[in-house]
mmCIF file of C-alpha atoms (C1' of nucleotides) in Angstrom:
data_model
loop_
_atom_site.group_PDB
_atom_site.id
_atom_site.type_symbol
_atom_site.label_atom_id
_atom_site.label_comp_id
_atom_site.label_asym_id
_atom_site.label_seq_id
_atom_site.Cartn_x
_atom_site.Cartn_y
_atom_site.Cartn_z
ATOM 1 C CA MET C 405 293.824 223.656 203.316
ATOM 2 C CA ASN C 406 296.787 222.207 205.578
ATOM 3 C CA ARG C 407 295.607 223.711 208.912
ATOM 4 C CA ALA C 408 297.943 223.843 211.533
ATOM 5 C CA VAL C 409 297.149 221.134 214.330
ATOM 6 C CA HIS C 410 296.469 222.824 217.605
ATOM 7 C CA ARG C 411 298.412 221.239 220.181
ATOM 8 C CA LEU C 412 296.959 220.950 223.610
ATOM 9 C CA GLY C 413 298.918 221.394 226.770
ATOM 10 C CA ARG C 414 299.544 218.228 228.798
ATOM 11 C CA SER C 415 298.070 219.219 231.727
ATOM 12 C CA SER C 416 294.372 218.097 232.553
ATOM 13 C CA THR C 417 292.042 218.047 235.179
ATOM 14 C CA ARG C 418 290.000 215.223 236.781
ATOM 15 C CA PHE C 419 286.034 215.184 238.056
ATOM 16 C CA PHE C 420 283.335 213.356 238.414
ATOM 17 C CA ILE C 421 279.687 214.256 237.894
ATOM 18 C CA TYR C 422 276.372 212.558 238.796
ATOM 19 C CA PRO C 423 273.525 212.067 236.431
ATOM 20 C CA GLU C 424 270.277 211.203 237.573
ATOM 21 C CA PRO C 425 269.591 207.686 237.645
ATOM 22 C CA PRO C 426 268.747 205.907 235.693
ATOM 23 C CA PHE C 427 271.527 206.807 233.122
ATOM 24 C CA ASP C 428 272.714 204.363 230.751
ATOM 25 C CA PHE C 429 276.059 205.722 229.063
ATOM 26 C CA GLU C 430 277.112 203.133 226.488
ATOM 27 C CA ARG C 431 273.967 203.330 225.086
ATOM 28 C CA SER C 432 273.828 207.374 225.044
ATOM 29 C CA ALA C 433 277.059 208.389 224.472
ATOM 30 C CA GLY C 434 277.795 205.025 221.896
ATOM 31 C CA LEU C 435 274.764 205.870 219.554
ATOM 32 C CA HIS C 436 277.534 207.704 217.877
ATOM 33 C CA SER C 437 279.452 204.831 216.955
ATOM 34 C CA ARG C 438 276.279 203.047 215.475
ATOM 35 C CA PHE C 439 277.731 204.810 212.368
ATOM 36 C CA LYS C 440 280.740 204.561 210.852
ATOM 37 C CA ASN C 441 282.345 207.952 210.651
ATOM 38 C CA SER C 442 280.714 210.371 213.086
ATOM 39 C CA LEU C 443 282.782 213.109 213.873
ATOM 40 C CA PRO C 444 282.962 215.107 215.834
ATOM 41 C CA ASP C 445 281.725 212.427 218.378
ATOM 42 C CA VAL C 446 284.389 209.856 219.111
ATOM 43 C CA PHE C 447 282.798 206.806 220.939
ATOM 44 C CA GLU C 448 286.036 203.874 221.484
ATOM 45 C CA ASN C 449 287.014 201.421 224.037
ATOM 46 C CA ALA C 450 283.969 203.196 226.366
ATOM 47 C CA PHE C 451 285.388 206.320 226.240
ATOM 48 C CA TYR C 452 283.482 209.187 224.891
ATOM 49 C CA ARG C 453 285.872 212.276 223.181
ATOM 50 C CA ARG C 454 284.855 215.519 221.813
ATOM 51 C CA VAL C 455 286.435 218.668 221.531
ATOM 52 C CA LEU C 456 284.413 221.829 223.184
ATOM 53 C CA ARG C 457 285.231 225.149 223.009
ATOM 54 C CA VAL C 458 285.221 227.104 226.113
ATOM 55 C CA GLY C 459 285.492 230.436 225.237
ATOM 56 C CA LYS C 460 288.307 230.778 222.947
ATOM 57 C CA LYS C 461 289.798 227.971 224.018
ATOM 58 C CA LEU C 462 289.775 224.314 222.725
ATOM 59 C CA VAL C 463 289.902 221.656 224.998
ATOM 60 C CA LEU C 464 289.153 217.711 224.556
ATOM 61 C CA VAL C 465 287.227 215.982 227.179
ATOM 62 C CA SER C 466 287.391 212.495 227.678
ATOM 63 C CA VAL C 467 284.222 211.077 229.572
ATOM 64 C CA SER C 468 283.871 207.386 231.276
ATOM 65 C CA SER C 469 281.410 205.618 233.007
ATOM 66 C CA LYS C 470 282.489 204.451 236.623
ATOM 67 C CA GLY C 471 278.978 203.722 237.875
ATOM 68 C CA THR C 472 275.834 201.774 236.859
ATOM 69 C CA ILE C 473 273.022 202.347 235.413
ATOM 70 C CA GLU C 474 271.390 202.725 238.725
ATOM 71 C CA LYS C 475 274.240 204.566 240.289
ATOM 72 C CA PRO C 476 275.516 206.831 237.260
ATOM 73 C CA LYS C 477 278.879 208.256 238.039
ATOM 74 C CA LEU C 478 281.087 209.798 234.993
ATOM 75 C CA LEU C 479 284.774 210.444 234.795
ATOM 76 C CA VAL C 480 285.347 213.883 232.988
ATOM 77 C CA GLU C 481 289.070 214.251 232.074
ATOM 78 C CA VAL C 482 290.025 217.676 230.305
ATOM 79 C CA THR C 483 293.012 218.456 228.755
ATOM 80 C CA PRO C 484 294.266 220.803 228.963
ATOM 81 C CA GLN C 485 293.172 222.047 232.468
ATOM 82 C CA LEU C 486 291.278 225.366 232.242
ATOM 83 C CA GLY C 487 292.863 228.510 234.019
ATOM 84 C CA LYS C 488 290.424 230.363 235.149
ATOM 85 C CA SER C 489 286.901 229.705 237.588
ATOM 86 C CA SER C 490 284.648 231.172 234.792
ATOM 87 C CA GLU C 491 285.920 228.952 232.347
ATOM 88 C CA ASN C 492 285.138 225.746 234.384
ATOM 89 C CA ARG C 493 282.256 226.699 234.974
ATOM 90 C CA MET C 494 281.178 227.268 231.529
ATOM 91 C CA LEU C 495 282.649 223.596 231.002
ATOM 92 C CA ARG C 496 280.661 221.938 233.864
ATOM 93 C CA LYS C 497 277.711 223.572 232.229
ATOM 94 C CA LEU C 498 278.595 222.348 229.190
ATOM 95 C CA LEU C 499 279.111 218.863 230.354
ATOM 96 C CA HIS C 500 275.756 218.995 232.414
ATOM 97 C CA SER C 501 273.928 219.943 229.276
ATOM 98 C CA LEU C 502 275.197 216.612 227.536
ATOM 99 C CA PHE C 503 275.202 214.284 230.158
ATOM 100 C CA ALA C 504 273.520 215.384 233.144
ATOM 101 C CA SER C 505 270.170 217.354 231.786
ATOM 102 C CA SER C 506 267.474 217.703 234.464
ATOM 103 C CA PHE C 507 264.494 216.625 232.147
ATOM 104 C CA ASP C 508 262.158 214.227 233.818
ATOM 105 C CA PHE C 509 262.684 210.538 232.268
ATOM 106 C CA ASN C 510 260.744 209.103 235.028
ATOM 107 C CA GLY C 511 257.855 210.970 234.127
ATOM 108 C CA PHE C 512 258.405 209.456 231.009
ATOM 109 C CA TYR C 513 258.618 205.841 231.875
ATOM 110 C CA GLY C 514 255.577 206.225 233.705
ATOM 111 C CA LEU C 515 253.308 207.303 230.585
ATOM 112 C CA ALA C 516 255.146 204.256 228.502
ATOM 113 C CA LYS C 517 254.131 201.918 231.242
ATOM 114 C CA ARG C 518 250.680 202.407 230.080
ATOM 115 C CA ASP C 519 251.512 201.279 226.358
ATOM 116 C CA ARG C 520 252.015 197.866 225.191
ATOM 117 C CA VAL C 521 254.720 198.368 223.115
ATOM 118 C CA MET C 522 256.736 201.739 224.661
ATOM 119 C CA LYS C 523 256.546 199.280 227.970
ATOM 120 C CA MET C 524 258.751 196.905 226.240
ATOM 121 C CA VAL C 525 260.769 199.568 224.264
ATOM 122 C CA ALA C 526 261.780 201.138 227.583
ATOM 123 C CA GLU C 527 262.429 198.494 229.424
ATOM 124 C CA ASN C 528 264.357 197.339 227.132
ATOM 125 C CA VAL C 529 266.801 200.480 226.601
ATOM 126 C CA LYS C 530 265.860 201.983 230.220
ATOM 127 C CA GLY C 531 268.711 205.154 230.739
ATOM 128 C CA LEU C 532 269.112 205.769 227.436
ATOM 129 C CA ARG C 533 269.031 209.354 226.885
ATOM 130 C CA PRO C 534 269.606 211.935 223.714
ATOM 131 C CA VAL C 535 273.073 213.611 223.907
ATOM 132 C CA PRO C 536 272.566 216.902 222.128
ATOM 133 C CA PRO C 537 275.081 218.920 220.490
ATOM 134 C CA PRO C 538 276.561 221.322 222.516
ATOM 135 C CA THR C 539 275.561 224.350 220.695
ATOM 136 C CA ILE C 540 272.528 225.175 218.694
ATOM 137 C CA PHE C 541 274.305 226.407 215.450
ATOM 138 C CA GLU C 542 275.682 222.958 215.116
ATOM 139 C CA ALA C 543 272.072 221.638 215.900
ATOM 140 C CA VAL C 544 271.254 223.905 212.708
ATOM 141 C CA ILE C 545 274.096 222.736 210.526
ATOM 142 C CA ILE C 546 272.954 219.030 211.663
ATOM 143 C CA ALA C 547 269.707 219.632 210.674
ATOM 144 C CA ILE C 548 270.389 221.388 207.061
ATOM 145 C CA THR C 549 272.588 218.090 206.360
ATOM 146 C CA GLU C 550 270.359 215.483 207.245
ATOM 147 C CA GLN C 551 267.612 216.767 204.968
ATOM 148 C CA GLN C 552 266.054 214.678 202.191
ATOM 149 C CA ILE C 553 269.122 212.517 201.737
ATOM 150 C CA SER C 554 269.638 208.963 204.508
ATOM 151 C CA LEU C 555 271.355 209.322 207.680
ATOM 152 C CA ASN C 556 274.219 207.381 206.593
ATOM 153 C CA ALA C 557 274.752 209.575 203.679
ATOM 154 C CA ALA C 558 274.330 212.598 206.126
ATOM 155 C CA ILE C 559 277.014 212.082 208.477
ATOM 156 C CA ALA C 560 279.088 211.042 205.974
ATOM 157 C CA ILE C 561 279.202 214.595 204.146
ATOM 158 C CA ARG C 562 278.846 216.019 207.700
ATOM 159 C CA SER C 563 281.820 214.277 208.857
ATOM 160 C CA ARG C 564 284.401 215.294 205.818
ATOM 161 C CA LEU C 565 282.681 219.040 206.398
ATOM 162 C CA ILE C 566 284.237 218.880 209.721
ATOM 163 C CA GLU C 567 287.629 217.541 208.738
ATOM 164 C CA LYS C 568 287.730 220.614 206.264
ATOM 165 C CA TYR C 569 286.433 223.340 208.431
ATOM 166 C CA GLY C 570 286.917 222.178 212.001
ATOM 167 C CA ASP C 571 290.268 222.903 214.304
ATOM 168 C CA ARG C 572 292.397 219.842 214.924
ATOM 169 C CA VAL C 573 293.712 218.726 218.416
ATOM 170 C CA MET C 574 295.904 216.047 218.586
ATOM 171 C CA PHE C 575 295.899 213.561 221.627
ATOM 172 C CA ASP C 576 297.718 210.635 221.931
ATOM 173 C CA GLY C 577 298.764 210.345 218.511
ATOM 174 C CA ASP C 578 294.890 210.777 217.344
ATOM 175 C CA ILE C 579 293.839 213.634 215.625
ATOM 176 C CA PHE C 580 290.157 215.284 217.181
ATOM 177 C CA TYR C 581 288.387 217.704 215.363
ATOM 178 C CA ALA C 582 286.531 220.648 216.880
ATOM 179 C CA PHE C 583 282.867 221.464 215.052
ATOM 180 C CA PRO C 584 283.684 224.323 212.964
ATOM 181 C CA THR C 585 282.821 227.744 213.810
ATOM 182 C CA PRO C 586 279.911 230.404 212.608
ATOM 183 C CA GLU C 587 283.568 232.177 211.769
ATOM 184 C CA SER C 588 285.040 229.315 209.648
ATOM 185 C CA LEU C 589 281.622 228.220 207.441
ATOM 186 C CA ALA C 590 280.866 231.956 207.124
ATOM 187 C CA LYS C 591 284.413 232.334 205.356
ATOM 188 C CA ALA C 592 284.224 229.240 203.359
ATOM 189 C CA GLN C 593 283.516 228.988 199.686
ATOM 190 C CA PRO C 594 280.348 227.022 198.996
ATOM 191 C CA GLY C 595 281.849 226.152 195.741
ATOM 192 C CA GLU C 596 284.981 224.475 198.191
ATOM 193 C CA MET C 597 282.307 223.541 200.356
ATOM 194 C CA LYS C 598 280.623 221.623 198.373
ATOM 195 C CA LYS C 599 283.575 219.019 197.647
ATOM 196 C CA VAL C 600 282.619 217.203 200.967
ATOM 197 C CA GLY C 601 279.587 216.046 199.272
ATOM 198 C CA LEU C 602 277.001 218.658 200.055
ATOM 199 C CA SER C 603 274.711 219.961 197.437
ATOM 200 C CA ILE C 604 275.823 223.364 196.416
ATOM 201 C CA ILE C 605 272.493 224.849 197.479
ATOM 202 C CA LYS C 606 273.197 222.944 200.852
ATOM 203 C CA ALA C 607 276.298 224.746 200.715
ATOM 204 C CA ARG C 608 275.100 228.131 200.478
ATOM 205 C CA TYR C 609 272.256 227.633 203.017
ATOM 206 C CA ILE C 610 275.105 226.357 205.395
ATOM 207 C CA ASN C 611 277.326 229.680 204.933
ATOM 208 C CA GLU C 612 274.784 232.136 204.772
ATOM 209 C CA PHE C 613 273.760 231.195 208.209
ATOM 210 C CA SER C 614 277.194 230.918 209.648
ATOM 211 C CA LYS C 615 277.522 234.803 208.003
ATOM 212 C CA LYS C 616 274.469 235.598 210.002
ATOM 213 C CA VAL C 617 275.595 233.912 213.318
ATOM 214 C CA ALA C 618 279.428 235.023 212.916
ATOM 215 C CA SER C 619 278.073 238.467 212.548
ATOM 216 C CA GLY C 620 276.200 238.429 215.625
ATOM 217 C CA GLU C 621 272.676 239.416 213.293
ATOM 218 C CA PHE C 622 271.500 236.152 214.468
ATOM 219 C CA ASP C 623 272.117 234.559 217.830
ATOM 220 C CA PRO C 624 271.588 230.754 217.878
ATOM 221 C CA GLU C 625 271.878 230.420 221.753
ATOM 222 C CA GLY C 626 269.381 233.205 221.972
ATOM 223 C CA LEU C 627 267.021 230.880 220.954
ATOM 224 C CA ARG C 628 266.901 228.961 224.332
ATOM 225 C CA GLU C 629 264.950 231.814 226.125
ATOM 226 C CA MET C 630 261.690 231.602 223.500
ATOM 227 C CA ASP C 631 258.992 229.336 223.813
ATOM 228 C CA ASP C 632 258.599 226.499 221.264
ATOM 229 C CA GLU C 633 256.588 228.346 218.852
ATOM 230 C CA LYS C 634 258.550 231.649 218.820
ATOM 231 C CA VAL C 635 261.368 229.529 218.427
ATOM 232 C CA LEU C 636 260.256 227.830 215.300
ATOM 233 C CA ALA C 637 258.791 231.017 213.553
ATOM 234 C CA GLU C 638 262.483 232.285 214.207
ATOM 235 C CA LEU C 639 264.519 229.458 212.764
ATOM 236 C CA THR C 640 261.834 229.003 209.427
ATOM 237 C CA LYS C 641 263.068 232.422 208.875
ATOM 238 C CA ILE C 642 266.595 231.551 207.543
ATOM 239 C CA GLN C 643 266.724 230.583 204.356
ATOM 240 C CA GLY C 644 267.294 226.654 204.131
ATOM 241 C CA ILE C 645 265.226 225.926 207.346
ATOM 242 C CA GLY C 646 261.545 224.115 206.941
ATOM 243 C CA ARG C 647 258.934 223.246 209.126
ATOM 244 C CA TRP C 648 260.897 220.069 209.651
ATOM 245 C CA SER C 649 264.606 221.476 210.165
ATOM 246 C CA ALA C 650 263.200 223.581 213.122
ATOM 247 C CA GLU C 651 261.219 220.975 214.795
ATOM 248 C CA TYR C 652 264.605 218.821 215.074
ATOM 249 C CA VAL C 653 266.443 221.679 216.110
ATOM 250 C CA LEU C 654 263.621 222.377 218.895
ATOM 251 C CA VAL C 655 263.596 218.521 219.682
ATOM 252 C CA ARG C 656 267.305 217.222 219.289
ATOM 253 C CA GLY C 657 269.229 220.355 219.757
ATOM 254 C CA MET C 658 267.106 222.345 222.387
ATOM 255 C CA GLY C 659 266.097 219.210 224.756
ATOM 256 C CA ARG C 660 262.247 220.561 224.052
ATOM 257 C CA MET C 661 261.090 217.037 224.096
ATOM 258 C CA ASN C 662 257.113 218.051 224.078
ATOM 259 C CA SER C 663 257.702 218.916 219.835
ATOM 260 C CA LEU C 664 258.656 216.585 217.230
ATOM 261 C CA PRO C 665 258.333 216.265 213.496
ATOM 262 C CA ALA C 666 255.857 214.327 212.617
ATOM 263 C CA ASN C 667 256.627 214.396 209.420
ATOM 264 C CA ASP C 668 260.350 213.006 209.620
ATOM 265 C CA LEU C 669 260.436 209.406 207.545
ATOM 266 C CA GLY C 670 262.620 207.875 210.176
ATOM 267 C CA ILE C 671 259.840 208.749 213.037
ATOM 268 C CA GLN C 672 257.202 207.693 210.368
ATOM 269 C CA ARG C 673 258.699 204.550 209.659
ATOM 270 C CA ALA C 674 259.617 203.530 213.666
ATOM 271 C CA VAL C 675 255.904 204.602 214.519
ATOM 272 C CA SER C 676 255.127 202.235 211.513
ATOM 273 C CA ASP C 677 256.729 198.974 212.081
ATOM 274 C CA ALA C 678 255.923 199.495 215.854
ATOM 275 C CA TYR C 679 252.252 200.018 215.873
ATOM 276 C CA PHE C 680 251.174 199.386 212.185
ATOM 277 C CA LYS C 681 252.814 196.713 210.667
ATOM 278 C CA GLY C 682 254.951 198.258 208.733
ATOM 279 C CA LYS C 683 252.783 199.944 206.415
ATOM 280 C CA ARG C 684 252.681 203.334 205.154
ATOM 281 C CA ILE C 685 251.760 205.605 207.351
ATOM 282 C CA SER C 686 250.549 209.973 207.673
ATOM 283 C CA SER C 687 252.293 212.245 210.015
ATOM 284 C CA GLY C 688 248.550 212.280 211.410
ATOM 285 C CA ASP C 689 249.048 208.652 212.148
ATOM 286 C CA VAL C 690 252.205 209.382 213.997
ATOM 287 C CA ARG C 691 250.772 212.323 216.141
ATOM 288 C CA LYS C 692 248.205 210.026 217.321
ATOM 289 C CA ILE C 693 250.230 207.750 218.758
ATOM 290 C CA LEU C 694 252.903 209.914 219.874
ATOM 291 C CA MET C 695 250.352 212.423 221.539
ATOM 292 C CA LYS C 696 249.870 209.619 224.162
ATOM 293 C CA PHE C 697 253.361 209.959 225.614
ATOM 294 C CA ALA C 698 252.860 214.050 225.981
ATOM 295 C CA PRO C 699 254.800 216.251 226.932
ATOM 296 C CA TYR C 700 257.549 213.327 225.967
ATOM 297 C CA SER C 701 256.211 212.816 222.504
ATOM 298 C CA GLY C 702 260.101 213.844 221.308
ATOM 299 C CA ILE C 703 261.532 210.995 223.982
ATOM 300 C CA ALA C 704 258.816 208.602 222.970
ATOM 301 C CA ALA C 705 259.969 208.874 218.977
ATOM 302 C CA PHE C 706 263.437 208.879 220.008
ATOM 303 C CA TYR C 707 263.244 205.640 221.945
ATOM 304 C CA LEU C 708 261.075 203.815 219.327
ATOM 305 C CA MET C 709 263.700 204.613 216.641
ATOM 306 C CA TYR C 710 266.796 203.525 218.958
ATOM 307 C CA TYR C 711 265.300 200.131 219.500
ATOM 308 C CA LEU C 712 264.098 199.738 215.823
ATOM 309 C CA PHE C 713 267.297 200.743 214.281
ATOM 310 C CA TRP C 714 269.925 201.326 216.321
ATOM 311 C CA GLU C 715 270.179 199.277 219.703
ATOM 312 C CA PRO C 716 272.829 196.799 218.784
ATOM 313 C CA LYS C 717 272.170 193.492 218.014
ATOM 314 C CA LEU C 718 273.263 190.398 219.749
ATOM 315 C "C1'" DA E 1385 271.666 199.465 188.625
ATOM 316 C "C1'" DG E 1386 268.333 201.835 190.402
ATOM 317 C "C1'" DC E 1387 265.495 203.184 193.890
ATOM 318 C "C1'" DC E 1388 264.916 205.369 198.085
ATOM 319 C "C1'" DA E 1389 266.795 208.053 201.795
ATOM 320 C "C1'" DG E 1390 265.080 211.878 209.075
ATOM 321 C "C1'" DG E 1391 263.397 218.160 203.219
ATOM 322 C "C1'" DT E 1392 263.517 222.933 200.756
ATOM 323 C "C1'" DT E 1393 263.245 226.319 197.475
ATOM 324 C "C1'" DT E 1394 261.474 227.613 192.982
ATOM 325 C "C1'" DA E 1395 258.965 227.754 189.294
ATOM 326 C "C1'" DA E 1396 255.172 226.295 187.164
ATOM 327 C "C1'" DT E 1397 249.982 225.585 186.644
ATOM 328 C "C1'" DA Q 13 246.811 227.064 196.594
ATOM 329 C "C1'" DT Q 14 248.566 222.697 195.119
ATOM 330 C "C1'" DT Q 15 252.109 220.324 192.536
ATOM 331 C "C1'" DA Q 16 256.712 219.189 189.971
ATOM 332 C "C1'" DA Q 17 261.529 219.374 189.575
ATOM 333 C "C1'" DA Q 18 266.385 219.861 191.322
ATOM 334 C "C1'" DC Q 19 269.417 218.379 194.252
ATOM 335 C "C1'" DA Q 20 273.628 215.123 196.335
ATOM 336 C "C1'" DT Q 21 275.528 210.694 198.397
ATOM 337 C "C1'" DG Q 22 275.295 206.093 200.316
ATOM 338 C "C1'" DG Q 23 273.447 201.698 201.288
ATOM 339 C "C1'" DC Q 24 270.690 197.957 199.917
#
DNA sequence: AGCCAGGTTTAAT
DNA sequence: ATTAAACATGGC
């Protein structure tokens, strides 16, 4: 299992991107660092780093803020330099989807003002945005790993999966991991995958799904063209993807912010803490509250959870 | 120590 | 059609 470490060329490019204000880079990109070891994303010393795949090539991107919440400006450093202009276009597009999605946050803030709780939450963490995984394939694997067990457990297991099956890249003496490709997880043996802490059944789900993607039988990126209902229908055909996982992929992986997994225990806890004094509530109660923020109910859920569970305490 | 955590499937009524 | 059991690890 000792794979080679990819050596990146020494060349690098730098450029700026300008997300729509307001954008809080620290909170948005730093969310990963609330968890102990949250590969493949690394946020350290105000730098967000991650290995991205551009075509067949691996690049390490380092992103840091050179602006403010109201005047966002991000410095992106890419190593190694990409040769072709088509590659550079792909990379820009990826970075745009990570940090500068065209989502209408002011629409959400407008609605939030009309609700006492959400107004307070939105004012406190203004500029927070979800940073989605770069591929839908990754979002599906994230969903499977996060089924049933706690986020902490899931992230620990997923990080070990990434260490075991993801390509490695060396930079400045540190090792970074790319998220495993469908091909590498398709080749993996479920019995081996289990060793990172996955249940055998999840190992098989991931393995089977990866085979379908690697062979071209299933094209996750094609889902982006479909409407919400169609996406849910396509995803739930996959073994191991139920209602919750499909909705999770939709909102977390595809930015379909009008949808949400109302059964999600985390969302239920957040809505309960914020609106029902912590008493046990149903998915119907969750819907009733978050519907007020349609078509931004997914964002509303994210803001509540962030504020209640992940906002760093002083 | 033991129970609950951002569920899904299979196999029983 | 509804319900129960099995599954894996981490944190309190």
